[in-house]
Short mmCIF file of C-alpha atoms in Angstrom, two decimals:
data_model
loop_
_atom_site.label_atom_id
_atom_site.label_comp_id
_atom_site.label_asym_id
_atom_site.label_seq_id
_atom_site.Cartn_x
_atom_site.Cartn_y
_atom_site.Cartn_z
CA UNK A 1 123.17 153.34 17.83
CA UNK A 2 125.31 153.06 21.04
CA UNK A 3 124.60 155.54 23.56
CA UNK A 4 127.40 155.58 26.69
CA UNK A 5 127.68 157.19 30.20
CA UNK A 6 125.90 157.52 32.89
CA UNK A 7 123.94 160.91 32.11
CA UNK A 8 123.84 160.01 28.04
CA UNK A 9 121.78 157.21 29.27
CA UNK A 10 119.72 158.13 32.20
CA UNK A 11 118.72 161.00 29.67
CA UNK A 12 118.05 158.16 26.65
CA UNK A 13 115.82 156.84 29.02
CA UNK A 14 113.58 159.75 29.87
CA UNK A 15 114.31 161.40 26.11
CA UNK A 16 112.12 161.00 23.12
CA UNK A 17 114.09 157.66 21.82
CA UNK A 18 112.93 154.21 21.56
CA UNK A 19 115.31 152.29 23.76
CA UNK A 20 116.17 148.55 22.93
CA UNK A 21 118.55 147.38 25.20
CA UNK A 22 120.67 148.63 28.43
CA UNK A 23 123.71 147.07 29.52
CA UNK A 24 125.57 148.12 32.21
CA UNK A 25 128.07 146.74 35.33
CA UNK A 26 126.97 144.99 38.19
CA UNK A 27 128.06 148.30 40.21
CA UNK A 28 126.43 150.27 37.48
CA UNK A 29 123.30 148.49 37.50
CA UNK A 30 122.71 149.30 41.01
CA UNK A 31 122.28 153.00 40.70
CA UNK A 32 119.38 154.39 41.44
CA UNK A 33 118.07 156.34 38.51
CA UNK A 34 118.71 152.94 36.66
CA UNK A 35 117.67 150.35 39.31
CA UNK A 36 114.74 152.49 39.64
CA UNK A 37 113.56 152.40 35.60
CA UNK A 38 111.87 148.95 35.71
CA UNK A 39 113.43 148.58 32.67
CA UNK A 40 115.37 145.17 32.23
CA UNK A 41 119.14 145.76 32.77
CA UNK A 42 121.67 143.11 31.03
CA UNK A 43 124.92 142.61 33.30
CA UNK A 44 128.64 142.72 31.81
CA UNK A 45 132.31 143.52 32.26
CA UNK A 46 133.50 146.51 31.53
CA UNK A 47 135.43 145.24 29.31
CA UNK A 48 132.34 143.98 27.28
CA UNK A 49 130.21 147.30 27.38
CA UNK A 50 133.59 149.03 26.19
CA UNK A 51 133.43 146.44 22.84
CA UNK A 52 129.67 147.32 22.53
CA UNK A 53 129.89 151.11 22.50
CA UNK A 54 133.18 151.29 21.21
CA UNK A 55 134.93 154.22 23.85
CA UNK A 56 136.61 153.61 27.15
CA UNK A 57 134.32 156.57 29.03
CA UNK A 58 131.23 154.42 29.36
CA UNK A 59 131.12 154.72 33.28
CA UNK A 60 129.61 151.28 33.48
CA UNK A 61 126.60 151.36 31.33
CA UNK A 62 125.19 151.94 27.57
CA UNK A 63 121.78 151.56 25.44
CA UNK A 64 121.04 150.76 22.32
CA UNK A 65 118.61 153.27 20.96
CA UNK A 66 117.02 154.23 18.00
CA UNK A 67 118.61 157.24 15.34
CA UNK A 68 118.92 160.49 17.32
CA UNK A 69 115.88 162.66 15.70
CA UNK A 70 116.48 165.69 14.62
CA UNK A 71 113.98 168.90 14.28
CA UNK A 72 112.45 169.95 11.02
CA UNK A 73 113.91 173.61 10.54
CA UNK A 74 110.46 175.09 9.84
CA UNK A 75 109.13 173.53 13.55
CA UNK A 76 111.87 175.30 15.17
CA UNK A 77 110.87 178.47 13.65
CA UNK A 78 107.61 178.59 13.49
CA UNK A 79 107.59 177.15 17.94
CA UNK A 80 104.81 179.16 19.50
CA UNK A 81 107.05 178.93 22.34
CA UNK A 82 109.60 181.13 21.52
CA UNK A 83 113.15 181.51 22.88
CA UNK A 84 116.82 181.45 21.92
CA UNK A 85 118.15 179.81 18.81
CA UNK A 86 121.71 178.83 19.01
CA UNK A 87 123.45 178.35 15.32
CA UNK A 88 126.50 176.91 14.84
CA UNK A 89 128.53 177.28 11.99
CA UNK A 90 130.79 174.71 11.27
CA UNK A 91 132.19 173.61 14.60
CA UNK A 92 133.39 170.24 14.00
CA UNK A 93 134.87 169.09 17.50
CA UNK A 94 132.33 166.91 19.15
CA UNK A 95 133.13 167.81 22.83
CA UNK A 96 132.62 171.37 22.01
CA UNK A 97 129.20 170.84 19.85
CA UNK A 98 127.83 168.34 23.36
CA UNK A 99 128.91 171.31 25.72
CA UNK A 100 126.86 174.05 23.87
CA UNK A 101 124.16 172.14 23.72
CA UNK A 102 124.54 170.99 27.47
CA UNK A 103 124.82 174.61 28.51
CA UNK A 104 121.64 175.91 25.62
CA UNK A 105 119.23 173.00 27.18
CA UNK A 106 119.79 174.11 31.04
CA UNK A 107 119.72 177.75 29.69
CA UNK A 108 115.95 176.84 28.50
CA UNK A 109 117.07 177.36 24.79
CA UNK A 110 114.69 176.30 21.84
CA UNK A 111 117.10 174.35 20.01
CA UNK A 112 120.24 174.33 18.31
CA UNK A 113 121.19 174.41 14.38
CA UNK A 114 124.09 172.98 12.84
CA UNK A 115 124.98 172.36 9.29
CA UNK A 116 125.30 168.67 7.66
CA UNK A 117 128.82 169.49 6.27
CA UNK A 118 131.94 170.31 8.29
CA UNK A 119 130.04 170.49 11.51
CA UNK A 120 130.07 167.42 14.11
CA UNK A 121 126.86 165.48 13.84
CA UNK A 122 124.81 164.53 16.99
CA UNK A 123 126.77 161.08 17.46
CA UNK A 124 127.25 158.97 20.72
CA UNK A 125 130.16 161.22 21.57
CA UNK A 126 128.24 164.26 21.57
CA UNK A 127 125.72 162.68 23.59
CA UNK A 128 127.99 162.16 26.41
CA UNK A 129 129.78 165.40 26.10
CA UNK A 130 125.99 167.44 26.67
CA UNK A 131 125.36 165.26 29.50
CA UNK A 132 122.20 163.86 27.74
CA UNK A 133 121.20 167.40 27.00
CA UNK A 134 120.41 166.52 23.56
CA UNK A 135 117.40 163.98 24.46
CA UNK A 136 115.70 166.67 25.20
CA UNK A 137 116.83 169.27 23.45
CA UNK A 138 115.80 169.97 19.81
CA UNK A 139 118.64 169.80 17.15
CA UNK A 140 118.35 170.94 13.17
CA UNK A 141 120.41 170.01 10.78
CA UNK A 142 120.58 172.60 7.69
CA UNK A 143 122.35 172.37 4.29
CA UNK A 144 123.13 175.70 4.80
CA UNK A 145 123.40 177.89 7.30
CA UNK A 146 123.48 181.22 5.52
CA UNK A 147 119.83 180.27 3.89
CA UNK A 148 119.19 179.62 7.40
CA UNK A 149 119.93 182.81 8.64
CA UNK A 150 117.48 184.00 5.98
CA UNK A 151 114.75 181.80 6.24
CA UNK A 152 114.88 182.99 9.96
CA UNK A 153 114.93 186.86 9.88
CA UNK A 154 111.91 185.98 7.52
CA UNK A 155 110.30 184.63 9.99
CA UNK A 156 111.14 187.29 12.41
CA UNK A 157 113.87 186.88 14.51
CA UNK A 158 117.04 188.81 14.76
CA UNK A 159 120.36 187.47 14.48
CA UNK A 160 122.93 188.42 16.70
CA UNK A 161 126.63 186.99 15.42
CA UNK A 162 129.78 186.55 17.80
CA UNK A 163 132.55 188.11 16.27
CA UNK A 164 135.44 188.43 18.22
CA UNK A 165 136.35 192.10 16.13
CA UNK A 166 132.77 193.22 16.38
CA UNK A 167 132.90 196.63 18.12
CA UNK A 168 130.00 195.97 19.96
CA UNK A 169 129.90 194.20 23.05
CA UNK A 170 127.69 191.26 23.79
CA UNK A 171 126.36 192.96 26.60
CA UNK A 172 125.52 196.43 25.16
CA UNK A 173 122.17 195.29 23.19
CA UNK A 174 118.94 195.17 24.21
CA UNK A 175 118.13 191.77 23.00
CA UNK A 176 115.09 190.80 21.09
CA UNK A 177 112.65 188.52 22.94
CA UNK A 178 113.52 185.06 20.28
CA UNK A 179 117.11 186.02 19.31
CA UNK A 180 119.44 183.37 17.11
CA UNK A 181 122.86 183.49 18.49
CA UNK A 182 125.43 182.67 15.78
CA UNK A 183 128.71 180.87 16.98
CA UNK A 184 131.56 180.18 14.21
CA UNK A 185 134.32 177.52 14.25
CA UNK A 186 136.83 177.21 16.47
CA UNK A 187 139.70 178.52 15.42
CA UNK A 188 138.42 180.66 12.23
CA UNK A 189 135.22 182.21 13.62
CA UNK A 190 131.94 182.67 11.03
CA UNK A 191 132.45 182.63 7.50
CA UNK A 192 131.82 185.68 5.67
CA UNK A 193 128.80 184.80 3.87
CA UNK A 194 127.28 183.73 7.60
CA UNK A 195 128.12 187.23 9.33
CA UNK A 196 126.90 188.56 6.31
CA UNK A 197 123.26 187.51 7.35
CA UNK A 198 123.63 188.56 10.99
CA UNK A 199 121.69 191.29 11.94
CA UNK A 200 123.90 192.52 14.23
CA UNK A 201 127.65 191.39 15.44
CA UNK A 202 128.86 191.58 18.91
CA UNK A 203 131.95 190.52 20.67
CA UNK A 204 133.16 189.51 23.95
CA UNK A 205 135.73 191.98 26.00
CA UNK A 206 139.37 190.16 26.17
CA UNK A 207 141.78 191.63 28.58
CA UNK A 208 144.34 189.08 28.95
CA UNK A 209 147.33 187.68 26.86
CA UNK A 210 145.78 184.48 25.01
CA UNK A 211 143.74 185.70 21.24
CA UNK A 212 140.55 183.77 22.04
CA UNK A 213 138.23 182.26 24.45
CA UNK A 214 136.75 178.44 23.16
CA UNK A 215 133.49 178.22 21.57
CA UNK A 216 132.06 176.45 24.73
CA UNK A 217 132.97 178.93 26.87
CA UNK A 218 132.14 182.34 24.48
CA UNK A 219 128.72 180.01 23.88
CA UNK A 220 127.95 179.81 28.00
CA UNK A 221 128.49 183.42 28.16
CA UNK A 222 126.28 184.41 25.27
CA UNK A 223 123.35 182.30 25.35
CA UNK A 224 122.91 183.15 29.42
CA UNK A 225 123.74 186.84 28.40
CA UNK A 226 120.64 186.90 25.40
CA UNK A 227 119.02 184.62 27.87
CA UNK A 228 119.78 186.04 31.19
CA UNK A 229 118.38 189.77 30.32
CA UNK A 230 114.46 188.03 30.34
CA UNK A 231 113.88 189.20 34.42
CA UNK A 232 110.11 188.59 34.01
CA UNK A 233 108.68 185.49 36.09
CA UNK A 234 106.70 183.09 34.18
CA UNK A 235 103.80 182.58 36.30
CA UNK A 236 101.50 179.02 35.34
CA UNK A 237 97.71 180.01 34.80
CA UNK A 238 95.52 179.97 37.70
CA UNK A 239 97.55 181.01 40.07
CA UNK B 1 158.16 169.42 31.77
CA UNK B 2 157.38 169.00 28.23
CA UNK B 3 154.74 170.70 27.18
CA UNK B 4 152.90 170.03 24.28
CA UNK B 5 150.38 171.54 21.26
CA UNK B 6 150.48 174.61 19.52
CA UNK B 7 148.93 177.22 21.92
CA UNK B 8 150.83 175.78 24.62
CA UNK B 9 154.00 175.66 23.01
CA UNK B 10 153.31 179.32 21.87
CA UNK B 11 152.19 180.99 25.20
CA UNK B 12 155.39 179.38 26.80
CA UNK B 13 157.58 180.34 24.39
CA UNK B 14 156.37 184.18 25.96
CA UNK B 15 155.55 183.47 29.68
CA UNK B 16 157.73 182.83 32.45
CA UNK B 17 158.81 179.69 32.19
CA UNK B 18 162.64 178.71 31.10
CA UNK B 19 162.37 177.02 27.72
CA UNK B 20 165.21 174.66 27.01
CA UNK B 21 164.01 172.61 23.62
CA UNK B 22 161.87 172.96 21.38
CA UNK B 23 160.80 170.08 18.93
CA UNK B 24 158.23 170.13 15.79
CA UNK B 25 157.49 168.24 12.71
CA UNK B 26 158.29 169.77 9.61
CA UNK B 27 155.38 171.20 8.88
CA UNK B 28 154.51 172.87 12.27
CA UNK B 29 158.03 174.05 12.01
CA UNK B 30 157.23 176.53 9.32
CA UNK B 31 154.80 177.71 11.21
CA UNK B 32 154.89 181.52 11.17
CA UNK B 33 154.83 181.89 15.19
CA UNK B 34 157.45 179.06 15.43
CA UNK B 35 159.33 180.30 12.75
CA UNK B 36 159.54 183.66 13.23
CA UNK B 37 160.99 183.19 17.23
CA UNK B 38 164.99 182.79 16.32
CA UNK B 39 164.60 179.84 18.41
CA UNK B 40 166.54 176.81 17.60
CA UNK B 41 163.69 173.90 16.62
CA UNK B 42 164.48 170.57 16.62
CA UNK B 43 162.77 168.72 13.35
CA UNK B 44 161.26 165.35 14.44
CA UNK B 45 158.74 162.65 13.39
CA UNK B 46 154.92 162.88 14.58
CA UNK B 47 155.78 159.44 16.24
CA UNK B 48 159.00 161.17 18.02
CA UNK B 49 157.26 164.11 19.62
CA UNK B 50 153.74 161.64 20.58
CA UNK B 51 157.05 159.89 22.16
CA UNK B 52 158.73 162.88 23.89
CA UNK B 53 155.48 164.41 25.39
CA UNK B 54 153.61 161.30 26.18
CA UNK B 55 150.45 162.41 23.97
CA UNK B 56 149.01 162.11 20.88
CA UNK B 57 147.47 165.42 20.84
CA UNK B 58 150.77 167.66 20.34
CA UNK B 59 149.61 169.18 17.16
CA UNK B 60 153.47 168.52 15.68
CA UNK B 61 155.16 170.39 18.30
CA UNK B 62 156.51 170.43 21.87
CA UNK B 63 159.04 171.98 24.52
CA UNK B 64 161.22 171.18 27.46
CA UNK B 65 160.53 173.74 30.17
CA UNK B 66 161.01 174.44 33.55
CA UNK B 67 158.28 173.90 36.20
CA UNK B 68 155.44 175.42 36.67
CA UNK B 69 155.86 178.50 38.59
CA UNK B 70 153.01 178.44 40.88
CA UNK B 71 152.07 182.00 42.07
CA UNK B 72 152.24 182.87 46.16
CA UNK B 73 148.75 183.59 48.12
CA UNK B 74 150.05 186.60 49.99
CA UNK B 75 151.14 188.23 46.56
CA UNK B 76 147.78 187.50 45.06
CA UNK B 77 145.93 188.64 48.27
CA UNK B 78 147.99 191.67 48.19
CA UNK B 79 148.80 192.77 44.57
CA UNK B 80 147.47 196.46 43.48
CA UNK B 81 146.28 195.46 40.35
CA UNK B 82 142.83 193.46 41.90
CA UNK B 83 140.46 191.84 39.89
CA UNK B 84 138.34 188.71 39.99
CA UNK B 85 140.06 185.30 41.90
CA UNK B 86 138.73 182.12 40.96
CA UNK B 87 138.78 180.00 43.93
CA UNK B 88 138.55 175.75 42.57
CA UNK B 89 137.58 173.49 45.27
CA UNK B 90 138.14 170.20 44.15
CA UNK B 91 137.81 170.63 40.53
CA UNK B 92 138.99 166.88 39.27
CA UNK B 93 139.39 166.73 35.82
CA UNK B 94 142.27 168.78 33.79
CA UNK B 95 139.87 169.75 30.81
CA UNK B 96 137.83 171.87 33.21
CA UNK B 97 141.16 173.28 35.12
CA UNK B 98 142.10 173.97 31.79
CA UNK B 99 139.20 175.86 30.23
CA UNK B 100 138.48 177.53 33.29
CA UNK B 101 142.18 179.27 33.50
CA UNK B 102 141.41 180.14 29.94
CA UNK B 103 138.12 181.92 30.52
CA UNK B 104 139.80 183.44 33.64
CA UNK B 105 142.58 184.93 31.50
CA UNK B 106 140.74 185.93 28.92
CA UNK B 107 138.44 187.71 31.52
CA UNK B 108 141.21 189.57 32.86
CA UNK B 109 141.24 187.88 36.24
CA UNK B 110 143.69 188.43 38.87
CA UNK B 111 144.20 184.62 39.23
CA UNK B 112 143.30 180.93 40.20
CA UNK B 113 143.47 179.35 43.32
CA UNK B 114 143.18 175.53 43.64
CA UNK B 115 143.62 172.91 46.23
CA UNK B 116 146.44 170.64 46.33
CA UNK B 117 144.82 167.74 47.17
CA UNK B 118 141.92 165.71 45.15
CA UNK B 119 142.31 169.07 42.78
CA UNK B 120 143.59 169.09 39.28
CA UNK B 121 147.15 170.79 38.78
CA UNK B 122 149.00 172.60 36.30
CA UNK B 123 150.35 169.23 34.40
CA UNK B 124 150.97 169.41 30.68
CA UNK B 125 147.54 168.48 29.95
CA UNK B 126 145.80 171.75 31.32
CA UNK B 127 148.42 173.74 29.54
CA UNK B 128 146.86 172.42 26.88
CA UNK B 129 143.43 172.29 27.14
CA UNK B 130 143.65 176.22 28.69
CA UNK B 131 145.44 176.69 24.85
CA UNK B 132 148.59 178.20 27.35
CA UNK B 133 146.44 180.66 29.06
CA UNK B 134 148.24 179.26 32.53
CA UNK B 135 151.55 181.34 31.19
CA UNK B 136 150.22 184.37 31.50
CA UNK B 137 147.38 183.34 34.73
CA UNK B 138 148.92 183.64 38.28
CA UNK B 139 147.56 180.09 39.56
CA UNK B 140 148.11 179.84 43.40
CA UNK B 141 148.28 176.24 44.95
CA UNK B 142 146.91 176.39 48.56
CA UNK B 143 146.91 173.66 51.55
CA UNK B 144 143.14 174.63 52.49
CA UNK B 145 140.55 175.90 50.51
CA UNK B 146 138.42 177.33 53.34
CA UNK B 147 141.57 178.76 54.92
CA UNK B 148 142.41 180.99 52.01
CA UNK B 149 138.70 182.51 51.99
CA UNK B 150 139.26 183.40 55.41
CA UNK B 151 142.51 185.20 54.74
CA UNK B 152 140.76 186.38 51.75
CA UNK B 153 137.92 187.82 53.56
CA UNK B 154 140.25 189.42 56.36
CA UNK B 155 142.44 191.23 52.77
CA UNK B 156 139.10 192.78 52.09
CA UNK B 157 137.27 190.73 49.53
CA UNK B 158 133.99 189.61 48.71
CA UNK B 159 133.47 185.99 48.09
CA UNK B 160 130.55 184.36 46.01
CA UNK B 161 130.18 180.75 46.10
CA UNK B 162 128.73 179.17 43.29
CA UNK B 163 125.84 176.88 44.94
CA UNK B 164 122.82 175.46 42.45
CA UNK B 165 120.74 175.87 45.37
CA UNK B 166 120.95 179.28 46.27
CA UNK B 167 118.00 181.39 46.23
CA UNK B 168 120.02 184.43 44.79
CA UNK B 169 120.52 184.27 41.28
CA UNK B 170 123.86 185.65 39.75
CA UNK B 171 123.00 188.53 38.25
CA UNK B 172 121.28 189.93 40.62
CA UNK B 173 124.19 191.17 42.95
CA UNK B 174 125.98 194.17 42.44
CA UNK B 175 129.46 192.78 42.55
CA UNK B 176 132.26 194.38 44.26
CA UNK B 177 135.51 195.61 42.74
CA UNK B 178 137.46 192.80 43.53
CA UNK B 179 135.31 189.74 44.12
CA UNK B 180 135.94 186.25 45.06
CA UNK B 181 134.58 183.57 42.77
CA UNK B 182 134.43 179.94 44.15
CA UNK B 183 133.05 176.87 42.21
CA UNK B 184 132.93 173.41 43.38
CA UNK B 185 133.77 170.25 41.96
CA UNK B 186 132.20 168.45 38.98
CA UNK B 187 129.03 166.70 40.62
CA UNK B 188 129.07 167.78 43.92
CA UNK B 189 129.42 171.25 44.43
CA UNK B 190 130.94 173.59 47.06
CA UNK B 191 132.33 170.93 50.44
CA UNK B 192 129.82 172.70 53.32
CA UNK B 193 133.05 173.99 55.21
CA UNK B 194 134.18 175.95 51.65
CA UNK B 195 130.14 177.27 51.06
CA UNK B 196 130.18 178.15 54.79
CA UNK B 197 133.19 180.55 54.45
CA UNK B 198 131.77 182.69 51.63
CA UNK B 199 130.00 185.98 51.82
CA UNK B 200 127.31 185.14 49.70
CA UNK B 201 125.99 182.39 47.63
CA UNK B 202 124.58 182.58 43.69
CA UNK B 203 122.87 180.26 41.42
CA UNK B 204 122.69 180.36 37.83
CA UNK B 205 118.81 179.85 36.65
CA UNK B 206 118.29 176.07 34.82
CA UNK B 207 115.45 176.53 32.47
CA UNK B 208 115.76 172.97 31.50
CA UNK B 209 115.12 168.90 32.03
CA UNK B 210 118.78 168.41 32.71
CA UNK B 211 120.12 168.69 36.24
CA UNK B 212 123.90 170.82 35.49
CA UNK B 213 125.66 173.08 34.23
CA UNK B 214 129.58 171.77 33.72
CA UNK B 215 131.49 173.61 36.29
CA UNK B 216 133.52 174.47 33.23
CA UNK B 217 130.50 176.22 31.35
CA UNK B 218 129.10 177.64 35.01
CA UNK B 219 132.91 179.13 35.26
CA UNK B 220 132.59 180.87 31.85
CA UNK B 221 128.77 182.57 32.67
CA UNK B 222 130.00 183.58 36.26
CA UNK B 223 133.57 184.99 35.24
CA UNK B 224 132.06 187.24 32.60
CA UNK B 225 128.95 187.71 34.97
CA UNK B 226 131.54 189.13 38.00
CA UNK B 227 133.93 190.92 35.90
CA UNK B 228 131.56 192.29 33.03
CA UNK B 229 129.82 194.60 35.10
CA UNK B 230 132.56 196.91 35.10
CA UNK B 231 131.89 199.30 32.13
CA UNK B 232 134.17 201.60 32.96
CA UNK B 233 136.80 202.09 29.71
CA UNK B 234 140.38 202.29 31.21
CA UNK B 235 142.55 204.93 29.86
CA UNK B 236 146.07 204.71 29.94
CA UNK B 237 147.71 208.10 31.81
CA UNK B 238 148.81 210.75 29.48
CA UNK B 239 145.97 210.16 27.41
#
């Protein structure tokens, strides 16, 4: 595949991917963080890396790379590591799917589910749109997210849906320490069976005029307000 | 103006804004907010309203109305009501103007104050992409970004710049009542002269490999962040 943009590619680079070939501008090519790689940089027109990746937003450059990889379910949840799970059901617009998982990798999140149906897919689109974020960010794809759900509180974690008519607000729990955040579609919110397996539902406060916040934006305040309540400083060992 | 796309369209059709036409497709005509209005619609191709409003993204409907109405400092400076003011400086690109005056409205803010120059402004593509929130938003246009935190400051306020590099992290202040937000542009932040004018200056903690935040996500964790604090339930008198 075709990966575009200056981030989506500086990212590729440093990301888990095996990287074939990068084109990019003669302006392009003289960027640091690419000029820097060592890595053998074939010249064109704009024009020409615009026929190669097929979009207009290239900013100059694009890779070819191997098939994004995405995480086994079971390595997610059984991480030693720990941390916040971020579960989308069904959001299908590509620009939102890249920002939540733009904001979930710079909130230290451990990865992101989405299902293989109805959901945008981790394609060279949603690469740009998270900045990169998704090189480095692990991303599960589930036949179902309900079984999910369950296959998670099995394994212990709690499951905290956003409902916009949950009475609870988002900031009234005391989160658990390795919480899955569940985000629904734009537009129509979870499904019923999917709330059905939350745990526990909690909205955001409106107080203006408009019915609904996006799903990028509810996301950014949600996973920094399950992620944001963890004060304590990691310290590295031996010091 | 013609605006254009079905939140848009909607929210204008109740703001302030004089509405002179309104076209739709057939379809979006029988739409139940459209329909239910009283207001005359004009039926029209998809290919005649792409036509009318320049986009392809109109979602089968859209609407001559007046300008803008862009809201005056001194009445935002001075209005009773507070609340949070987003300050933009330089914010380029109309998706992020637009989702940003979303999360604001849905936040309750007081308003959003951007530059006229090398700034976004309320076209008929950040109606759009803020789903009409700027209809309802007060949205003040200023000469000088640094200038209006100064006459800010001397009204009484409290401004927080948004800076990646600060050592203070967001959540750790205890906001004031009515607080100043201000975020910089896409890339490169708060301009010195606009940092040096605020109060104080927050970060918001990057747990990741990835370098940022989009201003539009930052926007969404800060708003809620500022304004969420206050947990105090407003009754209405009589009550």
């Amino acid at each position: 595949v075709i990966v575009y943009g200056r981030n989506a590619v500086r990212e590729a680079l440093r990301g888990r991917r095996r990287v074939e070939r990068v084109w990019a501008t003669k302006n392009a090519s003289s960027e640091p963080w690419l000029a820097a790689g060592g890595r053998p940089v074939e010249l064109g027109t704009s024009q020409e890396i615009e026929r190669r990746c097929g979009s207009a937003e290239h900013q100059g450059v694009c890779a070819e790379v191997s098939e994004f990889i995405y995480t086994d379910p079971d390595e997610l949840l059984g991480s030693p590591a720990g941390g916040l799970i971020v579960v989308l059901d069904q959001v299908q617009d590509p620009q939102n799917l890249g920002a939540i998982c733009r904001t979930a990798e710079c909130a230290g999140a451990a990865g992101v589910v989405i299902g293989e149906r109805r959901s945008a897919q981790v394609t060279p689109a949603v690469c740009k749109a998270s900045a990169g974020a998704v090189e480095h960010l692990p991303v599960v794809r589930v036949r179902n997210v309900a079984d999910f759900l369950t296959a998670a509180k099995q394994a212990g974690h709690w499951c905290y849906g956003a409902d916009a008519q949950a009475e609870r607000r988002y900031d009234e729990p005391s989160y658990d320490q390795n919480p899955v955040l569940v985000l629904g579609s734009e537009g129509r919110g979870l499904r019923p069976r999917v709330a059905g397996q939350c745990d526990e539902l909690v909205s955001i406060p409106l107080r203006g005029r408009i019915e609904s916040l996006s799903v990028s934006a509810a996301a950014a305040i949600l996973i920094y307000g399950l992620t944001g309540q963890d004060t304590s400083v990691t310290v590295p060992p031996g010091r």
